[in-house]
mmCIF file of C-alpha atoms and ligand atoms in Angstrom:
data_model
loop_
_atom_site.group_PDB
_atom_site.id
_atom_site.type_symbol
_atom_site.label_atom_id
_atom_site.label_comp_id
_atom_site.label_asym_id
_atom_site.label_seq_id
_atom_site.Cartn_x
_atom_site.Cartn_y
_atom_site.Cartn_z
ATOM 1 C CA MET A 1 0.056 0.170 0.052
ATOM 2 C CA THR A 2 1.973 2.968 -1.283
ATOM 3 C CA ASN A 3 0.611 6.883 -1.253
ATOM 4 C CA THR A 4 -1.958 6.226 0.994
ATOM 5 C CA THR A 5 -4.026 9.000 3.206
ATOM 6 C CA ILE A 6 -5.466 7.275 6.330
ATOM 7 C CA ASP A 7 -7.560 9.606 8.990
ATOM 8 C CA ILE A 8 -8.418 8.996 12.262
ATOM 9 C CA PRO A 9 -11.196 10.516 14.048
ATOM 10 C CA GLY A 10 -10.664 11.580 17.457
ATOM 11 C CA TYR A 11 -11.556 8.785 19.869
ATOM 12 C CA GLN A 12 -11.307 5.826 16.898
ATOM 13 C CA GLY A 13 -8.463 3.639 16.036
ATOM 14 C CA ARG A 14 -7.782 2.835 12.024
ATOM 15 C CA ALA A 15 -5.359 -0.084 11.019
ATOM 16 C CA THR A 16 -4.048 -0.829 7.904
ATOM 17 C CA ARG A 17 -1.641 -3.868 6.041
ATOM 18 C CA LEU A 18 2.419 -2.627 5.494
ATOM 19 C CA GLU A 19 5.026 -4.637 3.166
ATOM 20 C CA GLN A 20 8.091 -4.560 4.035
ATOM 21 C CA ALA A 21 10.150 -1.728 2.991
ATOM 22 C CA CYS A 22 6.915 0.871 3.549
ATOM 23 C CA ILE A 23 7.658 4.381 5.319
ATOM 24 C CA PHE A 24 4.554 5.859 6.858
ATOM 25 C CA ARG A 25 4.358 8.909 9.194
ATOM 26 C CA VAL A 26 2.378 9.287 12.133
ATOM 27 C CA ILE A 27 1.020 12.569 12.300
ATOM 28 C CA ASP A 28 -0.308 14.955 15.153
ATOM 29 C CA VAL A 29 -2.981 16.806 12.888
ATOM 30 C CA GLU A 30 -4.406 19.310 15.005
ATOM 31 C CA GLY A 31 -1.591 18.927 18.170
ATOM 32 C CA CYS A 32 -1.691 17.686 21.385
ATOM 33 C CA GLN A 33 -3.272 14.211 20.466
ATOM 34 C CA ILE A 34 -1.529 10.694 22.035
ATOM 35 C CA ALA A 35 -1.568 8.111 19.403
ATOM 36 C CA ASP A 36 -1.170 4.443 20.731
ATOM 37 C CA MET A 37 0.386 1.922 18.143
ATOM 38 C CA PHE A 38 0.234 -1.015 17.893
ATOM 39 C CA VAL A 39 2.035 -2.852 15.472
ATOM 40 C CA VAL A 40 1.831 -7.139 14.482
ATOM 41 C CA SER A 41 3.540 -9.466 12.131
ATOM 42 C CA ALA A 42 1.086 -9.675 8.528
ATOM 43 C CA ASP A 43 2.722 -13.430 8.753
ATOM 44 C CA ASP A 44 1.980 -14.418 12.093
ATOM 45 C CA ASN A 45 -0.196 -12.642 14.257
ATOM 46 C CA SER A 46 1.082 -13.861 17.414
ATOM 47 C CA GLU A 47 3.991 -12.133 16.664
ATOM 48 C CA VAL A 48 4.114 -8.610 17.962
ATOM 49 C CA PHE A 49 5.936 -5.764 19.141
ATOM 50 C CA SER A 50 7.399 -5.769 22.183
ATOM 51 C CA PRO A 51 8.298 -2.458 24.341
ATOM 52 C CA PRO A 52 10.490 -5.013 26.998
ATOM 53 C CA LEU A 53 12.737 -6.590 24.358
ATOM 54 C CA THR A 54 13.149 -2.794 22.415
ATOM 55 C CA ARG A 55 14.232 -1.443 25.663
ATOM 56 C CA GLN A 56 16.763 -4.388 25.993
ATOM 57 C CA THR A 57 18.114 -3.878 22.495
ATOM 58 C CA GLY A 58 18.113 -0.572 22.663
ATOM 59 C CA PHE A 59 19.066 0.128 26.214
ATOM 60 C CA ARG A 60 16.679 3.159 27.124
ATOM 61 C CA LEU A 61 13.346 3.320 28.187
ATOM 62 C CA THR A 62 11.827 5.169 24.623
ATOM 63 C CA PRO A 63 13.377 4.596 20.940
ATOM 64 C CA ARG A 64 14.888 7.548 19.251
ATOM 65 C CA PRO A 65 15.233 7.998 15.256
ATOM 66 C CA GLY A 66 18.026 5.602 14.377
ATOM 67 C CA ASP A 67 16.827 2.725 16.620
ATOM 68 C CA LEU A 68 14.993 -0.601 16.054
ATOM 69 C CA LEU A 69 11.527 -1.774 17.206
ATOM 70 C CA TYR A 70 11.429 -5.143 17.818
ATOM 71 C CA SER A 71 9.405 -8.143 18.209
ATOM 72 C CA ASN A 72 8.572 -10.591 20.973
ATOM 73 C CA ARG A 73 10.338 -12.557 18.319
ATOM 74 C CA ARG A 74 13.462 -10.238 18.891
ATOM 75 C CA ARG A 75 13.108 -9.833 15.148
ATOM 76 C CA PRO A 76 13.357 -5.852 13.576
ATOM 77 C CA MET A 77 9.611 -4.938 12.976
ATOM 78 C CA LEU A 78 10.009 -1.146 12.370
ATOM 79 C CA THR A 79 13.228 1.245 12.365
ATOM 80 C CA PHE A 80 12.091 4.847 13.924
ATOM 81 C CA LEU A 81 13.454 7.239 10.871
ATOM 82 C CA ASP A 82 12.268 10.578 11.980
ATOM 83 C CA ASP A 83 10.612 13.044 14.609
ATOM 84 C CA THR A 84 9.358 16.212 14.275
ATOM 85 C CA SER A 85 7.792 16.374 17.321
ATOM 86 C CA PRO A 86 9.573 18.209 20.837
ATOM 87 C CA GLY A 87 8.681 14.510 22.083
ATOM 88 C CA PRO A 88 8.325 12.555 24.686
ATOM 89 C CA HIS A 89 7.069 9.157 23.603
ATOM 90 C CA ASP A 90 6.142 6.799 26.214
ATOM 91 C CA MET A 91 6.914 2.712 25.940
ATOM 92 C CA ALA A 92 6.210 1.856 29.690
ATOM 93 C CA PHE A 93 1.655 2.249 29.489
ATOM 94 C CA ALA A 94 -0.561 -0.410 28.586
ATOM 95 C CA PRO A 95 -3.473 1.274 26.518
ATOM 96 C CA CYS A 96 -6.186 3.069 27.895
ATOM 97 C CA ASP A 97 -9.326 0.207 28.734
ATOM 98 C CA PRO A 98 -12.566 0.279 30.255
ATOM 99 C CA GLY A 99 -11.213 0.350 33.856
ATOM 100 C CA PHE A 100 -8.697 2.803 33.666
ATOM 101 C CA TYR A 101 -11.526 5.170 33.304
ATOM 102 C CA ILE A 102 -13.859 4.466 36.026
ATOM 103 C CA ASP A 103 -10.793 4.674 38.154
ATOM 104 C CA LEU A 104 -10.908 8.136 36.793
ATOM 105 C CA GLY A 105 -14.475 8.561 37.623
ATOM 106 C CA ALA A 106 -15.968 8.167 34.260
ATOM 107 C CA ASP A 107 -18.458 4.545 33.612
ATOM 108 C CA SER A 108 -17.201 1.705 31.387
ATOM 109 C CA SER A 109 -18.905 2.945 28.059
ATOM 110 C CA HIS A 110 -16.136 5.962 28.029
ATOM 111 C CA PRO A 111 -13.974 5.122 24.598
ATOM 112 C CA ASN A 112 -10.689 4.038 25.037
ATOM 113 C CA CYS A 113 -7.530 2.985 22.789
ATOM 114 C CA ARG A 114 -7.757 -1.083 23.719
ATOM 115 C CA ASP A 115 -11.566 -1.375 22.253
ATOM 116 C CA ASN A 116 -10.646 1.062 19.387
ATOM 117 C CA PHE A 117 -7.856 -1.224 18.994
ATOM 118 C CA TYR A 118 -9.986 -4.579 18.756
ATOM 119 C CA GLN A 119 -12.588 -2.655 16.568
ATOM 120 C CA ALA A 120 -9.826 -1.247 13.884
ATOM 121 C CA ILE A 121 -7.774 -4.534 13.603
ATOM 122 C CA SER A 122 -11.377 -6.700 13.511
ATOM 123 C CA LYS A 123 -11.877 -5.218 10.233
ATOM 124 C CA LEU A 124 -9.337 -7.190 8.961
ATOM 125 C CA ASP A 125 -10.497 -10.245 10.567
ATOM 126 C CA ILE A 126 -8.261 -10.367 13.236
ATOM 127 C CA HIS A 127 -8.566 -10.570 16.566
ATOM 128 C CA ILE A 128 -5.734 -10.581 19.243
ATOM 129 C CA GLU A 129 -6.713 -11.343 23.146
ATOM 130 C CA PRO A 130 -5.060 -9.320 24.656
ATOM 131 C CA PRO A 131 -3.890 -6.298 22.388
ATOM 132 C CA PRO A 132 -0.016 -6.074 22.212
ATOM 133 C CA ASP A 133 1.632 -3.275 24.523
ATOM 134 C CA PRO A 134 1.991 -0.045 22.133
ATOM 135 C CA PHE A 135 4.561 2.472 21.643
ATOM 136 C CA ASN A 136 2.439 5.620 23.122
ATOM 137 C CA LEU A 137 3.427 8.206 20.663
ATOM 138 C CA PHE A 138 3.541 12.056 22.140
ATOM 139 C CA GLN A 139 2.598 10.969 25.193
ATOM 140 C CA ASN A 140 4.154 12.658 27.839
ATOM 141 C CA THR A 141 4.775 10.399 30.861
ATOM 142 C CA VAL A 142 8.267 10.724 31.982
ATOM 143 C CA PRO A 143 9.742 9.148 35.061
ATOM 144 C CA LYS A 144 11.262 10.745 37.899
ATOM 145 C CA ALA A 145 14.385 9.443 39.364
ATOM 146 C CA ASP A 146 12.494 7.608 41.710
ATOM 147 C CA GLY A 147 10.466 6.016 39.085
ATOM 148 C CA ASP A 148 7.359 7.444 39.822
ATOM 149 C CA PHE A 149 5.560 8.467 36.636
ATOM 150 C CA VAL A 150 4.940 12.470 35.961
ATOM 151 C CA VAL A 151 2.153 13.105 33.936
ATOM 152 C CA GLY A 152 2.822 16.545 31.618
ATOM 153 C CA GLN A 153 0.159 17.760 28.900
ATOM 154 C CA THR A 154 1.308 16.636 25.532
ATOM 155 C CA LEU A 155 3.932 18.584 23.815
ATOM 156 C CA SER A 156 3.163 18.027 20.087
ATOM 157 C CA LYS A 157 1.860 20.816 17.714
ATOM 158 C CA ALA A 158 -0.069 20.622 14.410
ATOM 159 C CA GLY A 159 1.372 19.028 11.695
ATOM 160 C CA ASP A 160 4.024 16.971 13.953
ATOM 161 C CA TYR A 161 4.645 13.503 12.945
ATOM 162 C CA VAL A 162 7.029 10.680 13.614
ATOM 163 C CA GLU A 163 8.523 8.443 10.900
ATOM 164 C CA PHE A 164 8.673 4.676 10.515
ATOM 165 C CA ARG A 165 10.411 2.102 8.010
ATOM 166 C CA THR A 166 9.021 -1.707 8.079
ATOM 167 C CA GLU A 167 11.497 -4.159 8.052
ATOM 168 C CA MET A 168 8.601 -6.896 7.767
ATOM 169 C CA ASP A 169 5.208 -7.390 6.523
ATOM 170 C CA VAL A 170 3.117 -5.528 9.379
ATOM 171 C CA ILE A 171 -0.029 -4.731 10.530
ATOM 172 C CA ILE A 172 -0.141 -1.303 11.892
ATOM 173 C CA VAL A 173 -2.980 -0.022 14.517
ATOM 174 C CA ILE A 174 -3.471 3.237 15.069
ATOM 175 C CA THR A 175 -5.362 5.161 18.178
ATOM 176 C CA ALA A 176 -6.636 8.690 18.886
ATOM 177 C CA CYS A 177 -6.248 8.270 22.636
ATOM 178 C CA SER A 178 -9.733 9.153 24.591
ATOM 179 C CA VAL A 179 -7.857 10.084 27.628
ATOM 180 C CA ASP A 180 -9.794 13.396 27.844
ATOM 181 C CA LEU A 181 -10.288 13.514 31.626
ATOM 182 C CA PRO A 182 -7.790 15.198 34.454
ATOM 183 C CA ILE A 183 -5.263 12.872 35.999
ATOM 184 C CA ASP A 184 -3.621 14.739 38.710
ATOM 185 C CA GLY A 185 -4.738 18.196 37.570
ATOM 186 C CA ILE A 186 -3.448 17.766 34.076
ATOM 187 C CA GLU A 187 -5.490 17.090 31.031
ATOM 188 C CA PRO A 188 -3.002 15.094 29.116
ATOM 189 C CA ILE A 189 -5.054 16.033 25.583
ATOM 190 C CA GLY A 190 -6.132 19.124 26.443
ATOM 191 C CA GLY A 191 -9.352 17.592 27.367
ATOM 192 C CA LEU A 192 -10.641 16.252 23.765
ATOM 193 C CA SER A 193 -9.204 13.662 21.645
ATOM 194 C CA THR A 194 -8.543 14.798 18.203
ATOM 195 C CA PRO A 195 -7.491 13.490 14.688
ATOM 196 C CA LEU A 196 -4.299 11.707 13.571
ATOM 197 C CA ARG A 197 -2.999 10.946 10.282
ATOM 198 C CA ILE A 198 -1.179 7.970 8.532
ATOM 199 C CA GLN A 199 0.784 8.636 5.650
ATOM 200 C CA VAL A 200 2.176 5.708 3.344
ATOM 201 C CA ASP A 201 5.179 6.998 1.085
HETATM 202 ZN ZN1 ZN B 301 -5.641 5.583 24.779
#
């Protein structure tokens, strides 16, 4: 799939299949939006992106341009090519789910990245339970020296993007995170989930 643009409305997700050696960007259209990115091997859906193996091989909490993103079988899935955002990104948090919103005082029907992952990938006739762990693009949850996370508002501006190259045939799922409620008095995405875009060269 080349020269393709996929628009992702706020509070929703989209999945696409990409062949090896594709270059794609995940664009924060309006700014201040978290993009959960899930990566699944197209040939074997049990092979998925592994944050722990990626931390171990890169020897850092979060990949940077030039780093490889590894699968749970220690095979490169993506190369992180470019980043026009100020960062940071997060590779520690699970996708938000109904329980996450119940803890924040909402009800279980609140939109969430877990259900948006299921819905998006089901359009490709795939079901993966539980969802793989994501790379949370633009998510500003940097740990302090004592290990506690500090939640900050997302710093990306309109049009900021991160760019990757596929190192195998993959399915990419991007969800526009729905975390529109305050956490410790901070609104991570400014109180409203806004659109993202996947652009494939
Ligand atoms: Zn989310």
